[in-house]
Coordinates of C-alpha atoms in Angstrom, one line a residue:
Chain A
M26 CA 9.4 -4.9 0.7
R27 CA 10.9 -2.4 -1.6
L28 CA 8.7 0.5 -2.8
K29 CA 9.2 -0.5 -6.5
D30 CA 8.0 -4.0 -5.7
L31 CA 5.1 -2.9 -3.5
G32 CA 3.9 -0.2 -6.0
E33 CA 2.8 3.3 -5.3
R34 CA -0.9 2.7 -4.9
A35 CA -0.6 -0.1 -2.3
F36 CA 2.1 2.0 -0.5
L37 CA -0.1 5.1 -0.3
G38 CA -2.9 2.9 1.1
K39 CA -0.6 2.0 4.0
L40 CA 0.6 5.5 4.6
A41 CA -2.7 7.4 4.4
P42 CA -4.3 6.2 7.7
I43 CA -1.2 6.8 9.9
G44 CA -2.0 9.7 12.2
Y45 CA -5.2 10.5 10.3
P46 CA -8.0 11.7 12.6
P47 CA -11.3 9.8 13.0
G48 CA -14.4 11.8 12.1
A49 CA -12.5 14.0 9.6
P50 CA -14.4 15.8 6.9
L51 CA -12.8 13.5 4.3
P52 CA -11.6 9.9 4.7
P53 CA -7.8 9.1 4.6
G54 CA -6.5 8.7 1.1
D55 CA -8.9 11.1 -0.4
D56 CA -7.7 14.0 -2.7
A57 CA -7.1 16.2 0.4
G58 CA -7.2 15.9 4.1
G59 CA -8.9 18.1 6.6
V60 CA -10.2 18.9 10.1
W61 CA -13.5 20.3 11.2
M62 CA -13.3 23.8 12.8
G63 CA -16.9 24.3 14.0
E64 CA -19.1 23.8 11.0
V65 CA -16.4 24.5 8.4
A66 CA -13.9 22.0 7.1
W67 CA -10.3 23.2 6.8
L68 CA -8.5 21.2 4.1
L69 CA -4.7 20.8 3.6
K70 CA -3.1 19.3 0.5
T71 CA 0.5 18.7 -0.5
D72 CA 1.6 17.6 -4.0
G73 CA 5.3 17.1 -5.0
F74 CA 6.9 16.5 -8.3
L75 CA 10.2 16.7 -10.2
Y76 CA 10.6 19.6 -12.6
R77 CA 11.9 17.4 -15.4
E78 CA 8.9 15.0 -15.1
V79 CA 6.3 17.7 -15.8
A80 CA 8.0 20.3 -17.9
L81 CA 6.8 19.6 -21.4
L82 CA 8.7 20.9 -24.5
G83 CA 8.2 24.7 -24.5
M84 CA 7.3 25.0 -20.9
G85 CA 9.6 27.0 -18.7
P86 CA 9.8 27.6 -15.0
F87 CA 6.9 30.0 -15.0
E88 CA 4.6 27.3 -16.4
V89 CA 5.9 24.7 -14.1
G90 CA 5.3 26.9 -11.0
W91 CA 1.8 27.6 -12.3
R92 CA 1.3 23.8 -12.8
G93 CA 2.3 23.1 -9.2
V94 CA -0.3 25.4 -7.8
A95 CA -2.9 24.2 -10.3
A96 CA -2.3 20.6 -9.2
T97 CA -2.8 21.3 -5.5
A98 CA -5.7 23.7 -6.1
S99 CA -7.5 21.1 -8.2
D100 CA -7.4 18.6 -5.3
L101 CA -8.8 21.2 -3.0
L102 CA -11.5 22.5 -5.4
C103 CA -12.8 19.0 -6.3
K104 CA -13.4 18.6 -2.6
M105 CA -15.4 21.9 -2.6
G106 CA -12.6 23.7 -0.8
R107 CA -12.0 27.3 -1.7
P108 CA -8.2 27.7 -1.9
L109 CA -6.8 30.5 0.3
G110 CA -3.1 30.2 0.2
F111 CA -0.2 28.1 -1.1
T112 CA 3.4 27.5 0.0
L113 CA 6.3 26.1 -2.1
G114 CA 9.0 23.7 -0.9
L115 CA 11.9 23.8 -3.4
F116 CA 14.9 21.6 -3.8
L117 CA 17.3 23.5 -6.1
P118 CA 20.8 22.8 -7.4
P119 CA 23.2 25.5 -6.1
D120 CA 24.4 26.1 -9.7
L121 CA 20.9 27.1 -10.8
E122 CA 20.3 30.7 -12.0
E123 CA 18.2 32.8 -9.6
D124 CA 16.0 34.0 -12.5
F125 CA 14.9 30.5 -13.1
V126 CA 13.5 30.2 -9.6
L127 CA 12.0 33.7 -9.7
E128 CA 10.1 32.8 -12.8
L129 CA 8.9 29.6 -11.2
V130 CA 7.6 31.4 -8.1
K131 CA 6.0 34.1 -10.3
G132 CA 4.2 31.4 -12.2
A133 CA 2.9 29.9 -8.9
A134 CA 1.9 33.3 -7.8
E135 CA 0.0 34.0 -11.0
A136 CA -2.0 30.8 -10.8
A137 CA -2.7 31.4 -7.1
G138 CA -3.9 34.9 -7.9
R139 CA -6.2 33.7 -10.7
L140 CA -7.8 31.5 -8.1
G141 CA -8.3 34.3 -5.6
A142 CA -5.6 32.9 -3.4
V143 CA -2.1 34.0 -2.4
L144 CA 1.4 32.6 -1.9
L145 CA 2.5 32.4 1.7
G146 CA 6.2 31.7 1.4
G147 CA 8.0 28.5 1.5
D148 CA 11.4 27.0 1.9
T149 CA 14.4 26.4 -0.3
N150 CA 17.0 23.6 0.0
A151 CA 19.9 22.4 -2.1
G152 CA 19.1 19.3 -4.1
E153 CA 20.5 17.3 -7.0
E154 CA 17.7 18.4 -9.3
V155 CA 14.8 20.8 -9.2
A156 CA 11.9 19.4 -7.2
L157 CA 8.8 21.2 -6.0
T158 CA 6.3 20.5 -3.3
V159 CA 3.2 22.7 -3.3
S160 CA 0.9 22.8 -0.3
G161 CA -2.3 24.7 -0.1
F162 CA -5.1 25.2 2.4
A163 CA -8.8 25.7 1.8
Q164 CA -12.1 26.2 3.5
A165 CA -15.0 23.9 2.6
E166 CA -18.5 24.3 4.0
V167 CA -19.7 21.0 2.4
P168 CA -16.5 18.9 1.9
L169 CA -17.0 16.4 -0.9
P170 CA -15.4 12.9 -0.6
R171 CA -14.7 10.3 -3.3
R172 CA -18.1 8.7 -3.1
A173 CA -20.9 7.3 -5.3
L174 CA -24.1 5.2 -5.0
P175 CA -25.5 2.9 -7.6
G176 CA -27.7 4.9 -9.9
D177 CA -25.6 8.1 -9.7
L178 CA -24.6 9.9 -12.8
L179 CA -21.1 10.7 -13.9
Y180 CA -20.2 14.2 -15.2
L181 CA -16.8 15.6 -16.3
A182 CA -16.2 19.2 -15.5
G183 CA -14.1 21.5 -17.6
D184 CA -12.7 21.3 -21.2
R185 CA -9.2 20.0 -20.9
W186 CA -10.2 16.3 -21.5
G187 CA -7.8 14.8 -24.0
R188 CA -6.0 18.1 -24.5
T189 CA -3.4 17.7 -21.8
G190 CA -3.0 14.0 -22.9
A191 CA -2.3 15.3 -26.5
A192 CA 0.3 17.7 -25.2
I193 CA 2.0 15.0 -23.2
W194 CA 1.9 12.7 -26.2
A195 CA 3.4 15.5 -28.4
H196 CA 6.1 16.1 -25.9
H197 CA 7.3 12.5 -25.8
R198 CA 7.4 12.3 -29.6
G199 CA 8.8 15.8 -30.2
R200 CA 5.7 16.8 -32.1
S201 CA 4.9 20.6 -32.3
L202 CA 1.7 22.0 -30.9
Q203 CA 1.5 24.7 -33.5
G204 CA -2.0 24.9 -34.9
F205 CA -3.4 23.5 -31.6
P206 CA -3.7 26.6 -29.3
E207 CA -6.3 25.0 -27.0
I208 CA -4.2 22.0 -26.5
R209 CA -1.2 24.1 -25.7
E210 CA -3.2 26.4 -23.4
A211 CA -4.7 23.4 -21.5
A212 CA -1.3 21.9 -20.8
F213 CA 0.7 25.1 -20.2
Y214 CA -1.8 27.1 -18.2
P215 CA -4.3 24.7 -16.6
L216 CA -6.5 26.5 -14.2
P217 CA -8.7 24.5 -11.9
R218 CA -12.2 25.8 -11.7
L219 CA -13.6 28.0 -8.9
E220 CA -17.0 27.5 -10.6
L221 CA -17.1 24.0 -9.1
L222 CA -17.9 25.7 -5.8
A223 CA -21.3 26.7 -7.3
L224 CA -22.2 23.0 -7.0
A225 CA -21.5 22.7 -3.3
G226 CA -24.1 20.7 -1.5
L227 CA -25.6 19.1 -4.6
L228 CA -23.1 16.4 -5.4
R229 CA -22.6 12.9 -4.1
G230 CA -18.9 12.8 -4.8
G231 CA -15.9 14.4 -6.5
L232 CA -12.5 13.3 -7.7
D233 CA -9.5 15.1 -9.1
S234 CA -8.6 13.6 -12.5
S235 CA -4.9 14.4 -12.6
D236 CA -3.9 10.7 -12.7
G237 CA -5.9 10.3 -15.9
L238 CA -9.6 9.7 -16.4
A239 CA -9.4 5.9 -16.5
E240 CA -7.3 5.7 -13.3
T241 CA -9.6 8.1 -11.6
L242 CA -12.6 6.0 -12.5
W243 CA -10.8 2.9 -11.3
Q244 CA -10.3 4.6 -8.0
L245 CA -14.0 5.2 -7.8
A246 CA -14.8 1.6 -8.8
E247 CA -12.5 0.5 -6.0
L248 CA -15.1 1.7 -3.6
G249 CA -17.1 -1.4 -4.7
L250 CA -19.0 -0.1 -7.7
R251 CA -19.2 -0.5 -11.4
V252 CA -18.5 2.5 -13.6
D253 CA -20.1 2.7 -17.0
L254 CA -18.9 5.3 -19.4
E255 CA -21.5 5.9 -22.1
D256 CA -19.7 8.7 -23.9
L257 CA -16.4 10.7 -23.8
P258 CA -15.9 14.3 -24.7
L259 CA -14.0 14.4 -28.0
Y260 CA -13.2 18.0 -29.0
P261 CA -12.6 18.7 -32.6
D262 CA -9.0 19.8 -32.0
V263 CA -8.2 16.7 -30.0
L264 CA -9.7 14.6 -32.8
A265 CA -7.7 16.5 -35.4
F266 CA -4.5 16.1 -33.4
A267 CA -5.1 12.4 -32.7
G268 CA -6.1 11.6 -36.3
D269 CA -8.9 9.2 -35.5
E270 CA -11.5 8.6 -32.8
A271 CA -9.8 5.6 -31.2
A272 CA -6.6 7.6 -30.7
A273 CA -8.6 10.6 -29.4
K274 CA -10.4 8.3 -26.9
E275 CA -7.0 7.0 -25.7
L276 CA -5.9 10.6 -25.0
V277 CA -9.1 11.3 -23.0
L278 CA -8.8 8.1 -21.0
Y279 CA -5.1 8.0 -20.3
G280 CA -4.0 11.6 -20.7
G281 CA -3.7 12.9 -17.2
E282 CA -2.6 16.3 -15.8
E283 CA -6.1 17.7 -16.7
F284 CA -6.6 19.1 -13.2
E285 CA -10.3 18.8 -13.9
A286 CA -13.0 17.2 -11.7
V287 CA -15.0 14.0 -12.1
L288 CA -18.4 14.6 -10.5
V289 CA -20.8 12.1 -9.1
V290 CA -24.4 13.5 -9.4
P291 CA -27.4 11.9 -7.7
P292 CA -30.1 11.6 -10.4
E293 CA -32.6 13.8 -8.4
A294 CA -30.0 16.6 -8.3
E295 CA -29.1 16.5 -12.0
A296 CA -31.4 19.3 -13.2
Q297 CA -30.2 21.7 -10.4
V298 CA -26.6 20.8 -11.0
L299 CA -26.9 21.6 -14.7
A300 CA -28.7 24.8 -14.0
R301 CA -26.1 26.0 -11.5
A302 CA -23.2 24.9 -13.7
E303 CA -24.7 26.9 -16.6
A304 CA -25.2 29.9 -14.5
A305 CA -21.7 29.7 -13.3
G306 CA -20.2 29.1 -16.7
L307 CA -18.8 25.6 -15.8
P308 CA -18.7 23.2 -18.8
L309 CA -20.2 19.8 -17.8
F310 CA -20.2 16.7 -19.9
R311 CA -22.4 13.7 -19.0
A312 CA -20.1 10.7 -19.4
G313 CA -22.0 7.8 -17.8
R314 CA -23.3 6.3 -14.6
V315 CA -22.4 4.2 -11.6
G316 CA -24.0 0.9 -10.8
E317 CA -23.6 -2.2 -8.7
G318 CA -20.8 -4.5 -9.6
E319 CA -17.1 -3.8 -10.3
G320 CA -14.8 -2.5 -12.9
V321 CA -14.8 0.4 -15.4
F322 CA -16.4 0.0 -18.8
L323 CA -16.7 2.2 -21.9
Q324 CA -19.9 1.3 -23.9
G325 CA -19.8 -2.1 -22.4
K326 CA -16.1 -2.9 -23.0
P327 CA -13.7 -3.1 -20.1
V328 CA -11.4 -0.1 -19.7
P329 CA -7.9 -1.4 -18.7
R330 CA -6.2 0.1 -15.7
R331 CA -2.8 1.4 -16.5
G332 CA -2.1 4.2 -14.0
Y333 CA 1.2 5.7 -13.6
D334 CA 3.4 4.5 -10.8
H335 CA 6.2 6.8 -9.6
F336 CA 8.1 3.8 -8.2
R337 CA 7.9 1.7 -11.4
P338 CA 8.5 4.1 -14.2
Chain B
M237 CA 23.3 35.1 -10.7
R238 CA 23.6 31.5 -9.5
L239 CA 22.1 30.6 -6.2
K240 CA 25.5 29.7 -4.7
D241 CA 26.8 33.1 -5.6
L242 CA 23.7 34.9 -4.4
G243 CA 23.4 33.0 -1.1
E244 CA 20.3 31.7 0.5
R245 CA 19.4 34.7 2.6
A246 CA 19.5 37.2 -0.2
F247 CA 17.6 34.7 -2.4
L248 CA 14.8 34.1 0.1
G249 CA 14.5 37.9 0.5
K250 CA 13.7 38.1 -3.2
L251 CA 11.3 35.2 -3.2
A252 CA 9.3 36.0 -0.1
P253 CA 7.3 39.0 -1.4
I254 CA 6.2 37.3 -4.6
G255 CA 2.4 36.7 -4.5
Y256 CA 2.4 37.5 -0.8
P257 CA -0.8 39.4 0.2
P258 CA -0.7 43.0 1.6
G259 CA -2.3 43.3 5.1
A260 CA -1.5 39.7 6.0
P261 CA -1.2 38.7 9.7
L262 CA 2.6 38.3 9.3
P263 CA 5.0 40.1 6.9
P264 CA 6.6 38.2 4.0
G265 CA 9.7 36.3 5.0
D266 CA 8.5 35.7 8.6
D267 CA 8.6 32.2 10.1
A268 CA 5.2 31.4 8.6
G269 CA 2.7 33.0 6.2
G270 CA -1.0 33.6 6.8
V271 CA -4.3 35.1 5.9
W272 CA -7.0 36.7 8.0
M273 CA -10.3 34.9 8.2
G274 CA -12.5 37.2 10.1
E275 CA -10.6 38.0 13.3
V276 CA -8.5 34.8 13.3
A277 CA -5.3 34.3 11.4
W278 CA -4.8 31.1 9.5
L279 CA -1.1 30.3 9.2
L280 CA 0.6 28.0 6.7
K281 CA 4.2 26.8 6.8
T282 CA 6.3 24.5 4.7
D283 CA 9.8 23.3 5.6
G284 CA 11.8 20.9 3.5
F285 CA 15.1 19.0 4.1
L286 CA 17.2 16.1 3.0
Y287 CA 17.1 13.1 5.2
R288 CA 20.9 12.7 5.3
E289 CA 21.4 16.3 6.4
V290 CA 19.4 16.0 9.6
A291 CA 19.7 12.3 10.5
L292 CA 22.3 12.3 13.3
L293 CA 24.2 9.1 14.3
G294 CA 21.6 6.9 16.0
M295 CA 18.6 8.6 14.6
G296 CA 16.3 6.5 12.4
P297 CA 13.4 7.3 10.1
F298 CA 11.1 7.6 13.1
E299 CA 13.2 10.4 14.6
V300 CA 13.6 12.1 11.3
G301 CA 9.8 12.1 10.6
W302 CA 9.3 13.5 14.1
R303 CA 11.9 16.1 13.5
G304 CA 10.1 17.2 10.3
V305 CA 6.9 17.9 12.1
A306 CA 8.7 19.5 15.0
A307 CA 10.5 22.0 12.6
T308 CA 7.3 23.1 11.0
A309 CA 5.3 23.2 14.2
S310 CA 8.0 25.3 15.9
D311 CA 7.6 28.0 13.1
L312 CA 3.8 28.0 13.7
L313 CA 4.0 28.0 17.5
C314 CA 6.5 30.9 17.8
K315 CA 3.9 32.9 15.7
M316 CA 1.3 32.0 18.4
G317 CA -0.4 29.6 16.0
R318 CA -2.0 26.4 17.4
P319 CA -1.0 23.6 14.9
L320 CA -4.0 21.7 13.6
G321 CA -2.6 19.4 10.9
F322 CA 0.4 18.4 8.9
T323 CA 1.1 16.9 5.5
L324 CA 4.2 15.2 4.2
G325 CA 5.7 15.5 0.7
L326 CA 8.2 12.7 0.2
F327 CA 10.8 12.0 -2.4
L328 CA 11.9 8.4 -2.1
P329 CA 14.3 6.1 -4.0
P330 CA 12.3 3.2 -5.5
D331 CA 14.8 0.7 -3.9
L332 CA 13.9 1.9 -0.4
E333 CA 12.2 -0.5 2.0
E334 CA 8.6 0.3 2.8
D335 CA 9.2 -0.2 6.5
F336 CA 11.7 2.7 6.5
V337 CA 9.0 5.1 5.2
L338 CA 6.3 3.7 7.5
E339 CA 8.6 4.4 10.5
L340 CA 9.2 7.9 9.2
V341 CA 5.5 8.6 8.9
K342 CA 4.8 7.1 12.3
G343 CA 7.4 9.4 13.8
A344 CA 5.7 12.4 12.1
A345 CA 2.3 11.2 13.4
E346 CA 3.7 10.8 16.9
A347 CA 5.1 14.3 17.0
A348 CA 1.8 15.7 15.6
G349 CA -0.2 13.8 18.1
R350 CA 1.9 15.2 21.0
L351 CA 1.1 18.7 19.8
G352 CA -2.7 17.9 19.7
A353 CA -2.6 17.8 15.9
V354 CA -3.0 15.2 13.1
L355 CA -1.5 14.0 9.9
L356 CA -3.5 14.8 6.9
G357 CA -1.9 12.7 4.2
G358 CA 0.6 13.8 1.7
D359 CA 2.3 12.7 -1.5
T360 CA 5.1 10.4 -2.6
N361 CA 7.4 10.7 -5.5
A362 CA 10.5 8.9 -6.7
G363 CA 13.7 10.8 -6.1
E364 CA 17.4 10.1 -6.0
E365 CA 17.6 10.4 -2.3
V366 CA 15.2 10.7 0.6
A367 CA 13.8 14.2 0.9
L368 CA 10.9 15.5 3.1
T369 CA 8.8 18.5 2.9
V370 CA 6.5 19.0 5.9
S371 CA 3.6 21.5 5.7
G372 CA 1.3 22.5 8.6
F373 CA -1.5 24.9 9.2
A374 CA -2.5 26.6 12.4
Q375 CA -4.9 29.1 13.9
A376 CA -3.7 32.2 15.6
E377 CA -5.8 34.7 17.4
V378 CA -2.9 37.1 18.0
P379 CA -0.3 36.3 15.4
L380 CA 3.2 37.3 16.5
P381 CA 5.7 38.7 13.9
R382 CA 9.4 39.0 14.2
R383 CA 9.4 42.4 15.8
A384 CA 11.1 44.4 18.6
L385 CA 11.4 47.9 19.9
P386 CA 14.4 49.5 21.7
G387 CA 14.0 48.7 25.4
D388 CA 12.4 45.3 24.9
L389 CA 13.7 42.3 26.8
L390 CA 14.9 39.1 25.2
Y391 CA 13.8 35.7 26.6
L392 CA 14.7 32.2 25.5
A393 CA 11.9 29.7 25.8
G394 CA 12.5 26.0 26.5
D395 CA 15.5 24.0 27.6
R396 CA 17.2 22.7 24.4
W397 CA 19.7 25.6 24.1
G398 CA 23.2 24.1 23.5
R399 CA 21.9 20.6 23.7
T400 CA 21.0 20.2 20.1
G401 CA 24.2 21.9 19.2
A402 CA 26.1 19.4 21.3
A403 CA 24.4 16.5 19.5
I404 CA 25.2 17.9 16.1
W405 CA 28.8 18.4 17.2
A406 CA 29.0 14.8 18.5
H407 CA 27.5 13.5 15.2
H408 CA 30.1 15.2 13.1
R409 CA 33.0 14.0 15.3
G410 CA 31.6 10.5 15.9
R411 CA 31.4 11.1 19.6
S412 CA 28.9 9.0 21.6
L413 CA 26.0 10.7 23.5
Q414 CA 26.1 8.0 26.2
G415 CA 25.9 9.7 29.6
F416 CA 24.1 12.7 28.1
P417 CA 20.5 11.7 28.1
E418 CA 19.1 15.2 27.9
I419 CA 21.3 16.1 25.0
R420 CA 20.1 13.0 23.2
E421 CA 16.5 13.6 24.0
A422 CA 16.7 17.2 22.9
A423 CA 18.1 16.3 19.5
F424 CA 16.2 13.1 18.8
Y425 CA 12.8 14.1 20.1
P426 CA 12.5 17.9 20.1
L427 CA 9.0 18.9 20.8
P428 CA 8.0 22.6 20.2
R429 CA 6.0 24.0 23.1
L430 CA 2.3 24.4 23.1
E431 CA 2.9 26.3 26.4
L432 CA 4.0 29.3 24.3
L433 CA 0.4 29.9 23.5
A434 CA -0.2 30.9 27.1
L435 CA 1.8 34.1 26.3
A436 CA -0.4 35.1 23.3
G437 CA -1.2 38.8 23.4
L438 CA 1.6 39.7 25.8
L439 CA 4.7 39.6 23.6
R440 CA 6.1 42.1 21.1
G441 CA 7.7 39.5 18.8
G442 CA 8.8 35.9 18.4
L443 CA 11.3 34.0 16.3
D444 CA 12.0 30.4 15.7
S445 CA 15.5 29.5 16.6
S446 CA 16.2 26.6 14.4
D447 CA 19.0 28.3 12.3
G448 CA 20.9 28.8 15.6
L449 CA 20.6 31.4 18.3
A450 CA 23.2 33.8 16.8
E451 CA 21.7 33.7 13.3
T452 CA 18.2 34.2 14.8
L453 CA 19.3 37.2 16.7
W454 CA 21.0 38.6 13.6
Q455 CA 17.7 38.3 11.8
L456 CA 16.2 40.4 14.6
A457 CA 19.0 42.9 14.4
E458 CA 18.4 43.2 10.7
L459 CA 15.1 44.9 11.5
G460 CA 17.4 47.9 12.5
L461 CA 18.1 47.2 16.1
R462 CA 21.0 46.3 18.4
V463 CA 20.7 43.0 20.3
D464 CA 22.6 42.8 23.6
L465 CA 23.0 39.3 25.1
E466 CA 23.7 39.7 28.8
D467 CA 23.7 36.0 29.6
L468 CA 23.3 32.6 28.0
P469 CA 21.7 29.4 29.4
L470 CA 24.5 27.0 30.2
Y471 CA 23.1 23.7 31.4
P472 CA 25.4 21.5 33.5
D473 CA 25.2 18.7 31.0
V474 CA 26.1 21.0 28.1
L475 CA 29.0 22.4 30.1
A476 CA 30.2 18.9 31.0
F477 CA 29.9 17.8 27.3
A478 CA 31.6 20.9 26.0
G479 CA 34.4 20.8 28.6
D480 CA 34.6 24.5 29.2
E481 CA 32.4 27.6 29.3
A482 CA 33.7 29.0 26.0
A483 CA 32.9 25.8 24.1
A484 CA 29.5 25.5 25.8
K485 CA 28.7 29.1 24.7
E486 CA 29.6 28.2 21.2
L487 CA 27.1 25.4 21.2
V488 CA 24.4 27.7 22.5
L489 CA 25.1 30.4 19.9
Y490 CA 25.7 28.3 16.9
G491 CA 23.9 25.0 17.6
G492 CA 20.7 25.2 15.7
E493 CA 17.8 22.7 15.4
E494 CA 16.6 23.6 18.8
F495 CA 13.0 24.3 17.6
E496 CA 12.7 26.7 20.5
A497 CA 11.5 30.3 20.5
V498 CA 13.2 33.6 21.0
L499 CA 10.7 35.9 22.6
V500 CA 10.7 39.7 22.6
V501 CA 9.0 41.0 25.8
P502 CA 8.0 44.6 26.4
P503 CA 9.3 45.6 29.8
E504 CA 5.9 46.5 31.1
A505 CA 4.6 42.9 30.3
E506 CA 7.6 41.1 31.9
A507 CA 5.9 40.3 35.2
Q508 CA 2.8 38.9 33.5
V509 CA 4.8 36.9 31.0
L510 CA 6.8 35.3 33.8
A511 CA 3.7 34.5 35.8
R512 CA 1.9 33.0 32.9
A513 CA 4.9 31.0 31.7
E514 CA 5.4 29.6 35.2
A515 CA 1.7 28.6 35.4
A516 CA 2.0 26.9 32.1
G517 CA 5.2 25.1 32.9
L518 CA 7.2 26.9 30.2
P519 CA 10.9 27.4 31.0
L520 CA 12.0 31.0 30.3
F521 CA 15.6 32.4 30.4
R522 CA 16.2 36.1 30.4
A523 CA 19.0 36.5 27.9
G524 CA 19.3 40.2 27.2
R525 CA 17.6 43.2 25.7
V526 CA 17.1 45.1 22.4
G527 CA 18.3 48.7 21.9
E528 CA 18.9 51.3 19.2
G529 CA 21.9 50.6 16.9
E530 CA 22.9 47.6 15.0
G531 CA 24.6 44.2 15.4
V532 CA 24.5 41.4 18.0
F533 CA 26.7 41.5 21.1
L534 CA 27.4 39.1 24.0
Q535 CA 28.4 41.0 27.1
G536 CA 29.6 43.9 24.9
K537 CA 31.6 41.7 22.5
P538 CA 30.4 41.3 18.8
V539 CA 28.7 37.9 18.0
P540 CA 29.9 37.0 14.5
R541 CA 27.2 36.0 12.0
R542 CA 27.9 32.6 10.6
G543 CA 24.5 31.2 9.6
Y544 CA 24.2 28.0 7.5
D545 CA 23.7 28.5 3.8
H546 CA 22.1 25.6 1.9
F547 CA 23.6 26.8 -1.3
R548 CA 27.1 27.3 0.0
P549 CA 27.7 24.3 2.2

């Protein structure tokens, strides 16, 4: 079967188990893979993308390089992995100006540095168009899988919800982000949160949100659970940008590229999670809960699944 | 300046230091990057390539997936890093058959497994043509940089010298490899050597040979040394394939894709290196020595530098 007929999700489900070790710190198909070294998990993550698919209006190579490290780092951090280093695999047209690539690598280095990590080289190849693959490794003492039990609470970490969705929406419609500095900042310089590590050992599960909140929750529901959203974070600037609440909710649910974490909190750990998050300066929003059943719902109404598929654009 | 005017080597020299940490186990631009974690170095390596550029006549996706892991593993092993896990970043045309990709990933998993390592997932994206980026991480107690001192000896590890060059030559001229099973095996299923790790702590330096022996030695000479080859390994099947000694030497010097290691041995460690290599079952060939001066020579005659440049094909 062709990839475009099979679809990306089904395809990844077939690829993930191949060669993946039993007894690993995280199951195959999770946001990152890893091996145990003594009592510490070493995580490895690779994320690739085409430049033209992520470069929003106004973003240059610096921002795209930054974005690449942010995407990989987010997958590591939501597994409670502390990122240590990143490499870049670059496909570049031979006609490209060197300054373009230098800026791209500087952006990657800047994002790595802000996360207390480093760049560890990489590889360049000629290619028809600019494509990046960012890999990173991390150490996790308590690696956190995609996991939930009925009764667990759902929290959204960070403050980019709806903002990156707004920026992507603006890009596709040629709308300016002037007057919306927090939306621009969220999309141009998303920084995954080291503060998540303050919650290590307290959480039931964690997921990276970069496919969009709805798709991420659907991935959680696929484990055999019902996900009930009771509320969504609607920031004043996102509301103002969207025009009304329904449009803002759409941006929160289907935005994507937030590089934030969806956290699954056991009820008995909630107070401690909130206290540690506050002490660490990590914004947390209580969005709902997990129950028995199936599907994703917002205030009782079904949330349709419309995840992005690279092979069916 | 455009990449094709600048050239890949000069370009990589500019990229390598960006974001690279001071005091790292290996210098920027070495075969792999790394960080110290306590007294152990953690190495990370990424290597990307286009499928059509490495798939020789008769190779399928299984062999190309294998080749991808072999290339990255070789860079880690020649730094004395024990590979633990690999990830794949794949760009794939949506019209591609899923079986093609499954074979590719199975080949990668097979090579990883032969090296005592695992696959840890990866990422897929749509792309115009099949492109792979393989990343791997490794642990090294005594990380080995590209390094030499005048008076050191040069050894070539392994037995693929000239063989992979013969296979590439055959590919470009449509010549069959029938009757040359060792050449075919070397090119289709190159396995970097875990046995190299038996030499940890005894060597002055190590380099991965995959750009070709001559280019690799030029990279060593660039450190401010003269490299004198006294002899080259000329296997009977490579001689038979090439037809004469001059053509066979050409294959050994400019073949590439061996995924073998060039080792720099301090004279006082030579006996111990040979003993440990023999005990481990690692083939070693004494090829020459390093001295003061510059350039690369074979029996006193200059060895021209003609490395492959991805941006000037």
